[in-house]
mmCIF file with all atom_site columns, C-alpha atoms in Angstrom:
data_model
loop_
_atom_site.group_PDB
_atom_site.id
_atom_site.type_symbol
_atom_site.label_atom_id
_atom_site.label_alt_id
_atom_site.label_comp_id
_atom_site.label_asym_id
_atom_site.label_entity_id
_atom_site.label_seq_id
_atom_site.pdbx_PDB_ins_code
_atom_site.Cartn_x
_atom_site.Cartn_y
_atom_site.Cartn_z
_atom_site.occupancy
_atom_site.B_iso_or_equiv
_atom_site.pdbx_formal_charge
_atom_site.auth_seq_id
_atom_site.auth_comp_id
_atom_site.auth_asym_id
_atom_site.auth_atom_id
_atom_site.pdbx_PDB_model_num
ATOM 1   C CA . ASP A 1 1   ? 171.275 127.932 119.856 1.00 0.00 ? 1   ASP A CA 1
ATOM 2   C CA . GLY A 1 2   ? 173.153 130.769 118.198 1.00 0.00 ? 2   GLY A CA 1
ATOM 3   C CA . GLY A 1 3   ? 172.289 131.746 114.701 1.00 0.00 ? 3   GLY A CA 1
ATOM 4   C CA . ILE A 1 4   ? 170.667 134.152 112.291 1.00 0.00 ? 4   ILE A CA 1
ATOM 5   C CA . THR A 1 5   ? 166.913 134.388 111.963 1.00 0.00 ? 5   THR A CA 1
ATOM 6   C CA . GLN A 1 6   ? 165.261 135.881 108.918 1.00 0.00 ? 6   GLN A CA 1
ATOM 7   C CA . SER A 1 7   ? 161.568 136.543 108.603 1.00 0.00 ? 7   SER A CA 1
ATOM 8   C CA . PRO A 1 8   ? 159.323 136.148 106.851 1.00 0.00 ? 8   PRO A CA 1
ATOM 9   C CA . LYS A 1 9   ? 160.468 133.118 104.858 1.00 0.00 ? 9   LYS A CA 1
ATOM 10  C CA . TYR A 1 10  ? 158.036 133.903 102.035 1.00 0.00 ? 10  TYR A CA 1
ATOM 11  C CA . LEU A 1 11  ? 156.540 137.275 101.220 1.00 0.00 ? 11  LEU A CA 1
ATOM 12  C CA . PHE A 1 12  ? 154.238 138.501 98.494  1.00 0.00 ? 12  PHE A CA 1
ATOM 13  C CA . ARG A 1 13  ? 153.974 142.175 97.666  1.00 0.00 ? 13  ARG A CA 1
ATOM 14  C CA . LYS A 1 14  ? 151.990 144.254 95.288  1.00 0.00 ? 14  LYS A CA 1
ATOM 15  C CA . GLU A 1 15  ? 153.788 146.656 93.022  1.00 0.00 ? 15  GLU A CA 1
ATOM 16  C CA . GLY A 1 16  ? 154.278 150.049 94.613  1.00 0.00 ? 16  GLY A CA 1
ATOM 17  C CA . GLN A 1 17  ? 154.430 148.746 98.186  1.00 0.00 ? 17  GLN A CA 1
ATOM 18  C CA . ASN A 1 18  ? 157.396 148.897 100.506 1.00 0.00 ? 18  ASN A CA 1
ATOM 19  C CA . VAL A 1 19  ? 158.270 145.761 102.442 1.00 0.00 ? 19  VAL A CA 1
ATOM 20  C CA . THR A 1 20  ? 160.675 145.173 105.325 1.00 0.00 ? 20  THR A CA 1
ATOM 21  C CA . LEU A 1 21  ? 162.629 141.961 105.819 1.00 0.00 ? 21  LEU A CA 1
ATOM 22  C CA . SER A 1 22  ? 163.808 141.163 109.311 1.00 0.00 ? 22  SER A CA 1
ATOM 23  C CA . CYS A 1 23  ? 167.243 139.818 110.240 1.00 0.00 ? 23  CYS A CA 1
ATOM 24  C CA . GLU A 1 24  ? 168.271 139.078 113.823 1.00 0.00 ? 24  GLU A CA 1
ATOM 25  C CA . GLN A 1 25  ? 171.472 137.431 115.051 1.00 0.00 ? 25  GLN A CA 1
ATOM 26  C CA . ASN A 1 26  ? 172.546 136.229 118.489 1.00 0.00 ? 26  ASN A CA 1
ATOM 27  C CA . LEU A 1 27  ? 176.107 135.368 117.514 1.00 0.00 ? 27  LEU A CA 1
ATOM 28  C CA . ASN A 1 28  ? 177.475 138.653 118.891 1.00 0.00 ? 28  ASN A CA 1
ATOM 29  C CA . HIS A 1 29  ? 178.914 139.425 115.463 1.00 0.00 ? 29  HIS A CA 1
ATOM 30  C CA . ASP A 1 30  ? 179.918 142.961 114.605 1.00 0.00 ? 30  ASP A CA 1
ATOM 31  C CA . ALA A 1 31  ? 179.292 142.832 110.866 1.00 0.00 ? 31  ALA A CA 1
ATOM 32  C CA . MET A 1 32  ? 176.032 142.130 109.069 1.00 0.00 ? 32  MET A CA 1
ATOM 33  C CA . TYR A 1 33  ? 175.191 141.927 105.389 1.00 0.00 ? 33  TYR A CA 1
ATOM 34  C CA . TRP A 1 34  ? 172.289 141.736 102.974 1.00 0.00 ? 34  TRP A CA 1
ATOM 35  C CA . TYR A 1 35  ? 172.632 139.860 99.711  1.00 0.00 ? 35  TYR A CA 1
ATOM 36  C CA . ARG A 1 36  ? 170.310 139.304 96.823  1.00 0.00 ? 36  ARG A CA 1
ATOM 37  C CA . GLN A 1 37  ? 170.347 136.033 94.881  1.00 0.00 ? 37  GLN A CA 1
ATOM 38  C CA . ASP A 1 38  ? 168.680 135.532 91.510  1.00 0.00 ? 38  ASP A CA 1
ATOM 39  C CA . PRO A 1 39  ? 168.374 132.131 89.792  1.00 0.00 ? 39  PRO A CA 1
ATOM 40  C CA . GLY A 1 40  ? 171.650 130.912 88.344  1.00 0.00 ? 40  GLY A CA 1
ATOM 41  C CA . GLN A 1 41  ? 173.592 133.846 89.705  1.00 0.00 ? 41  GLN A CA 1
ATOM 42  C CA . GLY A 1 42  ? 175.993 134.518 92.506  1.00 0.00 ? 42  GLY A CA 1
ATOM 43  C CA . LEU A 1 43  ? 175.202 136.631 95.518  1.00 0.00 ? 43  LEU A CA 1
ATOM 44  C CA . ARG A 1 44  ? 175.165 140.384 95.085  1.00 0.00 ? 44  ARG A CA 1
ATOM 45  C CA . LEU A 1 45  ? 175.781 142.689 98.007  1.00 0.00 ? 45  LEU A CA 1
ATOM 46  C CA . ILE A 1 46  ? 173.043 145.206 98.802  1.00 0.00 ? 46  ILE A CA 1
ATOM 47  C CA . TYR A 1 47  ? 174.199 146.788 102.054 1.00 0.00 ? 47  TYR A CA 1
ATOM 48  C CA . TYR A 1 48  ? 176.550 145.942 104.868 1.00 0.00 ? 48  TYR A CA 1
ATOM 49  C CA . SER A 1 49  ? 177.239 147.231 108.348 1.00 0.00 ? 49  SER A CA 1
ATOM 50  C CA . GLN A 1 50  ? 180.425 146.783 110.316 1.00 0.00 ? 50  GLN A CA 1
ATOM 51  C CA . ILE A 1 51  ? 179.269 148.545 113.463 1.00 0.00 ? 51  ILE A CA 1
ATOM 52  C CA . VAL A 1 52  ? 176.080 149.805 115.064 1.00 0.00 ? 52  VAL A CA 1
ATOM 53  C CA . ASN A 1 53  ? 174.689 153.034 113.588 1.00 0.00 ? 53  ASN A CA 1
ATOM 54  C CA . ASP A 1 54  ? 176.843 152.738 110.501 1.00 0.00 ? 54  ASP A CA 1
ATOM 55  C CA . PHE A 1 55  ? 176.315 151.015 107.145 1.00 0.00 ? 55  PHE A CA 1
ATOM 56  C CA . GLN A 1 56  ? 177.644 151.151 103.600 1.00 0.00 ? 56  GLN A CA 1
ATOM 57  C CA . LYS A 1 57  ? 176.131 150.607 100.192 1.00 0.00 ? 57  LYS A CA 1
ATOM 58  C CA . GLY A 1 58  ? 177.016 147.478 98.306  1.00 0.00 ? 58  GLY A CA 1
ATOM 59  C CA . ASP A 1 59  ? 176.911 146.933 94.572  1.00 0.00 ? 59  ASP A CA 1
ATOM 60  C CA . ILE A 1 60  ? 173.117 147.089 94.156  1.00 0.00 ? 60  ILE A CA 1
ATOM 61  C CA . ALA A 1 61  ? 171.835 149.423 96.894  1.00 0.00 ? 61  ALA A CA 1
ATOM 62  C CA . GLU A 1 62  ? 169.411 151.404 94.716  1.00 0.00 ? 62  GLU A CA 1
ATOM 63  C CA . GLY A 1 63  ? 165.822 150.866 95.794  1.00 0.00 ? 63  GLY A CA 1
ATOM 64  C CA . TYR A 1 64  ? 166.787 149.434 99.180  1.00 0.00 ? 64  TYR A CA 1
ATOM 65  C CA . SER A 1 65  ? 167.318 150.903 102.641 1.00 0.00 ? 65  SER A CA 1
ATOM 66  C CA . VAL A 1 66  ? 168.651 149.564 105.932 1.00 0.00 ? 66  VAL A CA 1
ATOM 67  C CA . SER A 1 67  ? 169.169 150.552 109.552 1.00 0.00 ? 67  SER A CA 1
ATOM 68  C CA . ARG A 1 68  ? 171.487 149.267 112.253 1.00 0.00 ? 68  ARG A CA 1
ATOM 69  C CA . GLU A 1 69  ? 170.207 150.593 115.568 1.00 0.00 ? 69  GLU A CA 1
ATOM 70  C CA . LYS A 1 70  ? 171.129 147.471 117.499 1.00 0.00 ? 70  LYS A CA 1
ATOM 71  C CA . LYS A 1 71  ? 174.022 145.046 117.114 1.00 0.00 ? 71  LYS A CA 1
ATOM 72  C CA . GLU A 1 72  ? 171.615 142.129 116.794 1.00 0.00 ? 72  GLU A CA 1
ATOM 73  C CA . SER A 1 73  ? 169.330 143.554 114.143 1.00 0.00 ? 73  SER A CA 1
ATOM 74  C CA . PHE A 1 74  ? 169.761 144.658 110.523 1.00 0.00 ? 74  PHE A CA 1
ATOM 75  C CA . PRO A 1 75  ? 166.390 145.040 108.762 1.00 0.00 ? 75  PRO A CA 1
ATOM 76  C CA . LEU A 1 76  ? 166.174 145.593 105.014 1.00 0.00 ? 76  LEU A CA 1
ATOM 77  C CA . THR A 1 77  ? 163.416 147.620 103.383 1.00 0.00 ? 77  THR A CA 1
ATOM 78  C CA . VAL A 1 78  ? 162.663 146.953 99.745  1.00 0.00 ? 78  VAL A CA 1
ATOM 79  C CA . THR A 1 79  ? 161.109 150.154 98.478  1.00 0.00 ? 79  THR A CA 1
ATOM 80  C CA . SER A 1 80  ? 158.816 150.775 95.552  1.00 0.00 ? 80  SER A CA 1
ATOM 81  C CA . ALA A 1 81  ? 161.810 152.313 93.779  1.00 0.00 ? 81  ALA A CA 1
ATOM 82  C CA . GLN A 1 82  ? 163.356 148.859 93.357  1.00 0.00 ? 82  GLN A CA 1
ATOM 83  C CA . LYS A 1 83  ? 162.372 147.973 89.804  1.00 0.00 ? 83  LYS A CA 1
ATOM 84  C CA . ASN A 1 84  ? 162.751 144.220 89.960  1.00 0.00 ? 84  ASN A CA 1
ATOM 85  C CA . PRO A 1 85  ? 162.467 143.140 93.589  1.00 0.00 ? 85  PRO A CA 1
ATOM 86  C CA . THR A 1 86  ? 161.419 139.515 93.095  1.00 0.00 ? 86  THR A CA 1
ATOM 87  C CA . ALA A 1 87  ? 164.382 137.538 94.448  1.00 0.00 ? 87  ALA A CA 1
ATOM 88  C CA . PHE A 1 88  ? 165.800 135.464 97.271  1.00 0.00 ? 88  PHE A CA 1
ATOM 89  C CA . TYR A 1 89  ? 167.256 137.699 100.001 1.00 0.00 ? 89  TYR A CA 1
ATOM 90  C CA . LEU A 1 90  ? 169.966 136.446 102.314 1.00 0.00 ? 90  LEU A CA 1
ATOM 91  C CA . CYS A 1 91  ? 171.174 138.042 105.520 1.00 0.00 ? 91  CYS A CA 1
ATOM 92  C CA . ALA A 1 92  ? 174.598 137.157 106.892 1.00 0.00 ? 92  ALA A CA 1
ATOM 93  C CA . SER A 1 93  ? 176.928 138.092 109.705 1.00 0.00 ? 93  SER A CA 1
ATOM 94  C CA . SER A 1 94  ? 180.606 137.737 110.509 1.00 0.00 ? 94  SER A CA 1
ATOM 95  C CA . PRO A 1 95  ? 182.696 138.276 113.619 1.00 0.00 ? 95  PRO A CA 1
ATOM 96  C CA . THR A 1 96  ? 185.024 140.802 111.917 1.00 0.00 ? 96  THR A CA 1
ATOM 97  C CA . GLY A 1 97  ? 184.136 143.270 109.262 1.00 0.00 ? 97  GLY A CA 1
ATOM 98  C CA . GLU A 1 98  ? 187.259 143.649 107.209 1.00 0.00 ? 98  GLU A CA 1
ATOM 99  C CA . ILE A 1 99  ? 189.705 140.830 107.705 1.00 0.00 ? 99  ILE A CA 1
ATOM 100 C CA . GLY A 1 100 ? 189.669 137.181 108.634 1.00 0.00 ? 100 GLY A CA 1
ATOM 101 C CA . THR A 1 101 ? 188.836 133.960 106.863 1.00 0.00 ? 101 THR A CA 1
ATOM 102 C CA . GLY A 1 102 ? 185.928 135.464 105.023 1.00 0.00 ? 102 GLY A CA 1
ATOM 103 C CA . GLU A 1 103 ? 183.500 133.156 106.767 1.00 0.00 ? 103 GLU A CA 1
ATOM 104 C CA . LEU A 1 104 ? 179.964 134.456 106.676 1.00 0.00 ? 104 LEU A CA 1
ATOM 105 C CA . PHE A 1 105 ? 177.107 132.909 108.627 1.00 0.00 ? 105 PHE A CA 1
ATOM 106 C CA . PHE A 1 106 ? 173.831 133.020 106.713 1.00 0.00 ? 106 PHE A CA 1
ATOM 107 C CA . GLY A 1 107 ? 170.181 133.021 107.631 1.00 0.00 ? 107 GLY A CA 1
ATOM 108 C CA . GLU A 1 108 ? 167.719 130.749 105.820 1.00 0.00 ? 108 GLU A CA 1
ATOM 109 C CA . GLY A 1 109 ? 166.647 133.523 103.464 1.00 0.00 ? 109 GLY A CA 1
ATOM 110 C CA . SER A 1 110 ? 163.476 135.389 102.570 1.00 0.00 ? 110 SER A CA 1
ATOM 111 C CA . ARG A 1 111 ? 161.850 134.812 99.212  1.00 0.00 ? 111 ARG A CA 1
ATOM 112 C CA . LEU A 1 112 ? 160.070 137.930 97.978  1.00 0.00 ? 112 LEU A CA 1
ATOM 113 C CA . THR A 1 113 ? 157.613 137.777 95.096  1.00 0.00 ? 113 THR A CA 1
ATOM 114 C CA . VAL A 1 114 ? 156.072 140.880 93.597  1.00 0.00 ? 114 VAL A CA 1
ATOM 115 C CA . LEU A 1 115 ? 152.642 140.277 92.124  1.00 0.00 ? 115 LEU A CA 1
ATOM 116 C CA . GLY B 2 1   ? 186.521 144.786 85.931  1.00 0.00 ? 1   GLY B CA 1
ATOM 117 C CA . GLN B 2 2   ? 186.301 142.138 88.604  1.00 0.00 ? 2   GLN B CA 1
ATOM 118 C CA . SER B 2 3   ? 185.001 138.707 87.741  1.00 0.00 ? 3   SER B CA 1
ATOM 119 C CA . LEU B 2 4   ? 185.003 135.083 88.777  1.00 0.00 ? 4   LEU B CA 1
ATOM 120 C CA . GLU B 2 5   ? 184.512 132.172 86.397  1.00 0.00 ? 5   GLU B CA 1
ATOM 121 C CA . GLN B 2 6   ? 183.355 128.717 87.399  1.00 0.00 ? 6   GLN B CA 1
ATOM 122 C CA . PRO B 2 7   ? 181.558 125.999 85.433  1.00 0.00 ? 7   PRO B CA 1
ATOM 123 C CA . SER B 2 8   ? 177.788 126.212 85.608  1.00 0.00 ? 8   SER B CA 1
ATOM 124 C CA . GLU B 2 9   ? 177.299 122.488 86.106  1.00 0.00 ? 9   GLU B CA 1
ATOM 125 C CA . VAL B 2 10  ? 179.358 119.393 86.885  1.00 0.00 ? 10  VAL B CA 1
ATOM 126 C CA . THR B 2 11  ? 178.160 115.780 86.959  1.00 0.00 ? 11  THR B CA 1
ATOM 127 C CA . ALA B 2 12  ? 179.858 112.962 88.875  1.00 0.00 ? 12  ALA B CA 1
ATOM 128 C CA . VAL B 2 13  ? 179.172 109.492 90.198  1.00 0.00 ? 13  VAL B CA 1
ATOM 129 C CA . GLU B 2 14  ? 178.631 108.604 93.854  1.00 0.00 ? 14  GLU B CA 1
ATOM 130 C CA . GLY B 2 15  ? 181.908 107.562 95.467  1.00 0.00 ? 15  GLY B CA 1
ATOM 131 C CA . ALA B 2 16  ? 184.029 109.350 92.876  1.00 0.00 ? 16  ALA B CA 1
ATOM 132 C CA . ILE B 2 17  ? 186.180 112.498 93.084  1.00 0.00 ? 17  ILE B CA 1
ATOM 133 C CA . VAL B 2 18  ? 185.231 115.804 91.484  1.00 0.00 ? 18  VAL B CA 1
ATOM 134 C CA . GLN B 2 19  ? 187.081 119.083 91.054  1.00 0.00 ? 19  GLN B CA 1
ATOM 135 C CA . ILE B 2 20  ? 185.327 122.438 90.681  1.00 0.00 ? 20  ILE B CA 1
ATOM 136 C CA . ASN B 2 21  ? 187.527 125.171 89.235  1.00 0.00 ? 21  ASN B CA 1
ATOM 137 C CA . CYS B 2 22  ? 187.419 128.898 89.821  1.00 0.00 ? 22  CYS B CA 1
ATOM 138 C CA . THR B 2 23  ? 189.418 131.550 88.006  1.00 0.00 ? 23  THR B CA 1
ATOM 139 C CA . TYR B 2 24  ? 189.274 135.130 89.126  1.00 0.00 ? 24  TYR B CA 1
ATOM 140 C CA . GLN B 2 25  ? 190.152 138.582 87.964  1.00 0.00 ? 25  GLN B CA 1
ATOM 141 C CA . THR B 2 26  ? 190.233 141.124 90.776  1.00 0.00 ? 26  THR B CA 1
ATOM 142 C CA . SER B 2 27  ? 192.355 144.152 91.517  1.00 0.00 ? 27  SER B CA 1
ATOM 143 C CA . GLY B 2 28  ? 192.938 143.526 95.213  1.00 0.00 ? 28  GLY B CA 1
ATOM 144 C CA . PHE B 2 29  ? 192.886 139.797 95.882  1.00 0.00 ? 29  PHE B CA 1
ATOM 145 C CA . TYR B 2 30  ? 192.982 138.937 99.585  1.00 0.00 ? 30  TYR B CA 1
ATOM 146 C CA . GLY B 2 31  ? 191.652 135.373 99.785  1.00 0.00 ? 31  GLY B CA 1
ATOM 147 C CA . LEU B 2 32  ? 189.408 132.763 98.152  1.00 0.00 ? 32  LEU B CA 1
ATOM 148 C CA . SER B 2 33  ? 186.439 131.157 99.906  1.00 0.00 ? 33  SER B CA 1
ATOM 149 C CA . TRP B 2 34  ? 184.144 128.287 98.978  1.00 0.00 ? 34  TRP B CA 1
ATOM 150 C CA . TYR B 2 35  ? 180.510 127.898 100.013 1.00 0.00 ? 35  TYR B CA 1
ATOM 151 C CA . GLN B 2 36  ? 177.962 125.144 99.572  1.00 0.00 ? 36  GLN B CA 1
ATOM 152 C CA . GLN B 2 37  ? 174.269 125.847 99.023  1.00 0.00 ? 37  GLN B CA 1
ATOM 153 C CA . HIS B 2 38  ? 171.525 123.253 98.808  1.00 0.00 ? 38  HIS B CA 1
ATOM 154 C CA . ASP B 2 39  ? 168.436 124.187 96.797  1.00 0.00 ? 39  ASP B CA 1
ATOM 155 C CA . GLY B 2 40  ? 166.399 126.801 98.650  1.00 0.00 ? 40  GLY B CA 1
ATOM 156 C CA . GLY B 2 41  ? 168.815 126.848 101.558 1.00 0.00 ? 41  GLY B CA 1
ATOM 157 C CA . ALA B 2 42  ? 171.452 129.067 103.070 1.00 0.00 ? 42  ALA B CA 1
ATOM 158 C CA . PRO B 2 43  ? 175.054 129.048 101.854 1.00 0.00 ? 43  PRO B CA 1
ATOM 159 C CA . THR B 2 44  ? 177.442 127.408 104.304 1.00 0.00 ? 44  THR B CA 1
ATOM 160 C CA . PHE B 2 45  ? 181.155 128.063 104.521 1.00 0.00 ? 45  PHE B CA 1
ATOM 161 C CA . LEU B 2 46  ? 183.477 125.276 103.390 1.00 0.00 ? 46  LEU B CA 1
ATOM 162 C CA . SER B 2 47  ? 186.999 126.651 103.182 1.00 0.00 ? 47  SER B CA 1
ATOM 163 C CA . TYR B 2 48  ? 189.278 129.645 102.791 1.00 0.00 ? 48  TYR B CA 1
ATOM 164 C CA . ASN B 2 49  ? 192.673 130.035 101.112 1.00 0.00 ? 49  ASN B CA 1
ATOM 165 C CA . ALA B 2 50  ? 194.816 133.138 101.450 1.00 0.00 ? 50  ALA B CA 1
ATOM 166 C CA . LEU B 2 51  ? 198.138 131.526 100.560 1.00 0.00 ? 51  LEU B CA 1
ATOM 167 C CA . ASP B 2 52  ? 199.153 129.195 97.743  1.00 0.00 ? 52  ASP B CA 1
ATOM 168 C CA . GLY B 2 53  ? 198.629 125.527 98.391  1.00 0.00 ? 53  GLY B CA 1
ATOM 169 C CA . LEU B 2 54  ? 196.143 122.927 99.470  1.00 0.00 ? 54  LEU B CA 1
ATOM 170 C CA . GLU B 2 55  ? 193.873 123.109 102.513 1.00 0.00 ? 55  GLU B CA 1
ATOM 171 C CA . GLU B 2 56  ? 192.208 119.861 103.555 1.00 0.00 ? 56  GLU B CA 1
ATOM 172 C CA . THR B 2 57  ? 189.081 119.482 105.661 1.00 0.00 ? 57  THR B CA 1
ATOM 173 C CA . GLY B 2 58  ? 187.801 115.943 105.722 1.00 0.00 ? 58  GLY B CA 1
ATOM 174 C CA . ARG B 2 59  ? 186.489 114.914 102.311 1.00 0.00 ? 59  ARG B CA 1
ATOM 175 C CA . PHE B 2 60  ? 186.836 118.455 100.982 1.00 0.00 ? 60  PHE B CA 1
ATOM 176 C CA . SER B 2 61  ? 190.066 120.175 99.926  1.00 0.00 ? 61  SER B CA 1
ATOM 177 C CA . SER B 2 62  ? 190.663 123.591 98.430  1.00 0.00 ? 62  SER B CA 1
ATOM 178 C CA . PHE B 2 63  ? 193.624 124.774 96.412  1.00 0.00 ? 63  PHE B CA 1
ATOM 179 C CA . LEU B 2 64  ? 194.886 128.225 95.493  1.00 0.00 ? 64  LEU B CA 1
ATOM 180 C CA . SER B 2 65  ? 197.484 129.497 93.053  1.00 0.00 ? 65  SER B CA 1
ATOM 181 C CA . ARG B 2 66  ? 197.755 133.269 93.354  1.00 0.00 ? 66  ARG B CA 1
ATOM 182 C CA . SER B 2 67  ? 200.166 133.542 90.413  1.00 0.00 ? 67  SER B CA 1
ATOM 183 C CA . ASP B 2 68  ? 197.598 131.830 88.155  1.00 0.00 ? 68  ASP B CA 1
ATOM 184 C CA . SER B 2 69  ? 194.554 133.564 89.717  1.00 0.00 ? 69  SER B CA 1
ATOM 185 C CA . TYR B 2 70  ? 193.082 130.105 90.056  1.00 0.00 ? 70  TYR B CA 1
ATOM 186 C CA . GLY B 2 71  ? 191.659 127.855 92.688  1.00 0.00 ? 71  GLY B CA 1
ATOM 187 C CA . TYR B 2 72  ? 189.650 124.683 92.949  1.00 0.00 ? 72  TYR B CA 1
ATOM 188 C CA . LEU B 2 73  ? 187.492 122.729 95.341  1.00 0.00 ? 73  LEU B CA 1
ATOM 189 C CA . LEU B 2 74  ? 188.069 118.985 95.451  1.00 0.00 ? 74  LEU B CA 1
ATOM 190 C CA . LEU B 2 75  ? 185.377 116.704 96.788  1.00 0.00 ? 75  LEU B CA 1
ATOM 191 C CA . GLN B 2 76  ? 186.288 113.082 97.478  1.00 0.00 ? 76  GLN B CA 1
ATOM 192 C CA . GLU B 2 77  ? 184.166 110.002 98.168  1.00 0.00 ? 77  GLU B CA 1
ATOM 193 C CA . LEU B 2 78  ? 181.125 111.788 96.809  1.00 0.00 ? 78  LEU B CA 1
ATOM 194 C CA . GLN B 2 79  ? 177.841 111.205 98.595  1.00 0.00 ? 79  GLN B CA 1
ATOM 195 C CA . MET B 2 80  ? 174.350 111.977 97.339  1.00 0.00 ? 80  MET B CA 1
ATOM 196 C CA . LYS B 2 81  ? 174.051 114.677 100.011 1.00 0.00 ? 81  LYS B CA 1
ATOM 197 C CA . ASP B 2 82  ? 176.891 116.558 98.282  1.00 0.00 ? 82  ASP B CA 1
ATOM 198 C CA . SER B 2 83  ? 174.458 117.426 95.471  1.00 0.00 ? 83  SER B CA 1
ATOM 199 C CA . ALA B 2 84  ? 174.320 121.198 95.783  1.00 0.00 ? 84  ALA B CA 1
ATOM 200 C CA . SER B 2 85  ? 175.617 124.400 94.264  1.00 0.00 ? 85  SER B CA 1
ATOM 201 C CA . TYR B 2 86  ? 179.154 125.440 95.101  1.00 0.00 ? 86  TYR B CA 1
ATOM 202 C CA . PHE B 2 87  ? 180.260 129.068 95.015  1.00 0.00 ? 87  PHE B CA 1
ATOM 203 C CA . CYS B 2 88  ? 183.727 130.530 94.996  1.00 0.00 ? 88  CYS B CA 1
ATOM 204 C CA . ALA B 2 89  ? 184.069 134.017 96.409  1.00 0.00 ? 89  ALA B CA 1
ATOM 205 C CA . VAL B 2 90  ? 187.038 136.354 96.492  1.00 0.00 ? 90  VAL B CA 1
ATOM 206 C CA . ARG B 2 91  ? 187.669 138.693 99.387  1.00 0.00 ? 91  ARG B CA 1
ATOM 207 C CA . ASP B 2 92  ? 188.758 141.869 97.637  1.00 0.00 ? 92  ASP B CA 1
ATOM 208 C CA . LEU B 2 93  ? 190.836 144.579 99.252  1.00 0.00 ? 93  LEU B CA 1
ATOM 209 C CA . ASP B 2 94  ? 189.705 147.185 96.738  1.00 0.00 ? 94  ASP B CA 1
ATOM 210 C CA . SER B 2 95  ? 186.052 146.486 97.554  1.00 0.00 ? 95  SER B CA 1
ATOM 211 C CA . ASN B 2 96  ? 186.633 147.201 101.233 1.00 0.00 ? 96  ASN B CA 1
ATOM 212 C CA . TYR B 2 97  ? 187.328 143.513 101.795 1.00 0.00 ? 97  TYR B CA 1
ATOM 213 C CA . GLN B 2 98  ? 183.851 142.491 100.723 1.00 0.00 ? 98  GLN B CA 1
ATOM 214 C CA . LEU B 2 99  ? 183.242 139.202 98.969  1.00 0.00 ? 99  LEU B CA 1
ATOM 215 C CA . ILE B 2 100 ? 182.832 139.024 95.207  1.00 0.00 ? 100 ILE B CA 1
ATOM 216 C CA . TRP B 2 101 ? 180.913 135.882 94.252  1.00 0.00 ? 101 TRP B CA 1
ATOM 217 C CA . GLY B 2 102 ? 181.028 133.537 91.309  1.00 0.00 ? 102 GLY B CA 1
ATOM 218 C CA . ALA B 2 103 ? 177.757 132.425 89.712  1.00 0.00 ? 103 ALA B CA 1
ATOM 219 C CA . GLY B 2 104 ? 177.999 128.969 91.264  1.00 0.00 ? 104 GLY B CA 1
ATOM 220 C CA . THR B 2 105 ? 178.519 125.415 90.033  1.00 0.00 ? 105 THR B CA 1
ATOM 221 C CA . LYS B 2 106 ? 175.638 122.976 90.310  1.00 0.00 ? 106 LYS B CA 1
ATOM 222 C CA . LEU B 2 107 ? 177.013 119.562 91.240  1.00 0.00 ? 107 LEU B CA 1
ATOM 223 C CA . ILE B 2 108 ? 174.850 116.659 90.119  1.00 0.00 ? 108 ILE B CA 1
ATOM 224 C CA . ILE B 2 109 ? 175.676 113.283 91.600  1.00 0.00 ? 109 ILE B CA 1
ATOM 225 C CA . LYS B 2 110 ? 174.446 110.078 89.998  1.00 0.00 ? 110 LYS B CA 1
ATOM 226 C CA . PRO B 2 111 ? 174.199 106.771 91.816  1.00 0.00 ? 111 PRO B CA 1
#
């Protein structure tokens, strides 16, 4: 079945360590996104990519990095520079990057806890 | 600045109707979306309004008034499985068409 797969579902990290969250989609969507969700808050955009080998910073990109070498994959690295990385991370994709209904298709999320 | 306001929590009874409001302040409004998210789960798309009026999809309807910068999600014949958080999100032209999200409304349904 088509969809978005995020891994791992749960991740624990020590302070000072980098960690990479995986996001793979087989929906043949052009655009992919990473969001961060904190309790009681809306989603905040970290990075997005509308085409392979290109990506743009969202509202809270500091301390994060991404790559988009393949259409299907958009991994997110949470670096040690991110001061408060404990959060729920959501990856999403959409068939068009700029216009349309605004429908995003989400993965099940990765919950990162920094010890 | 750009902001969306929605109530933090709404309580309703099973079988009833509930309305979740969303007011927005954005510089380049393009459309209003609604998403549902169950605890610990992924948000799922419910509806999208770009023009004024009511859009109906089964038990769920969504309304938009661009002149009032206001929209709402209407849920009818509430079922216990509708207990979730509901987010409004504006697609904003001035943010390169990216979505700006409200903080979400937790819908609690009582039997």
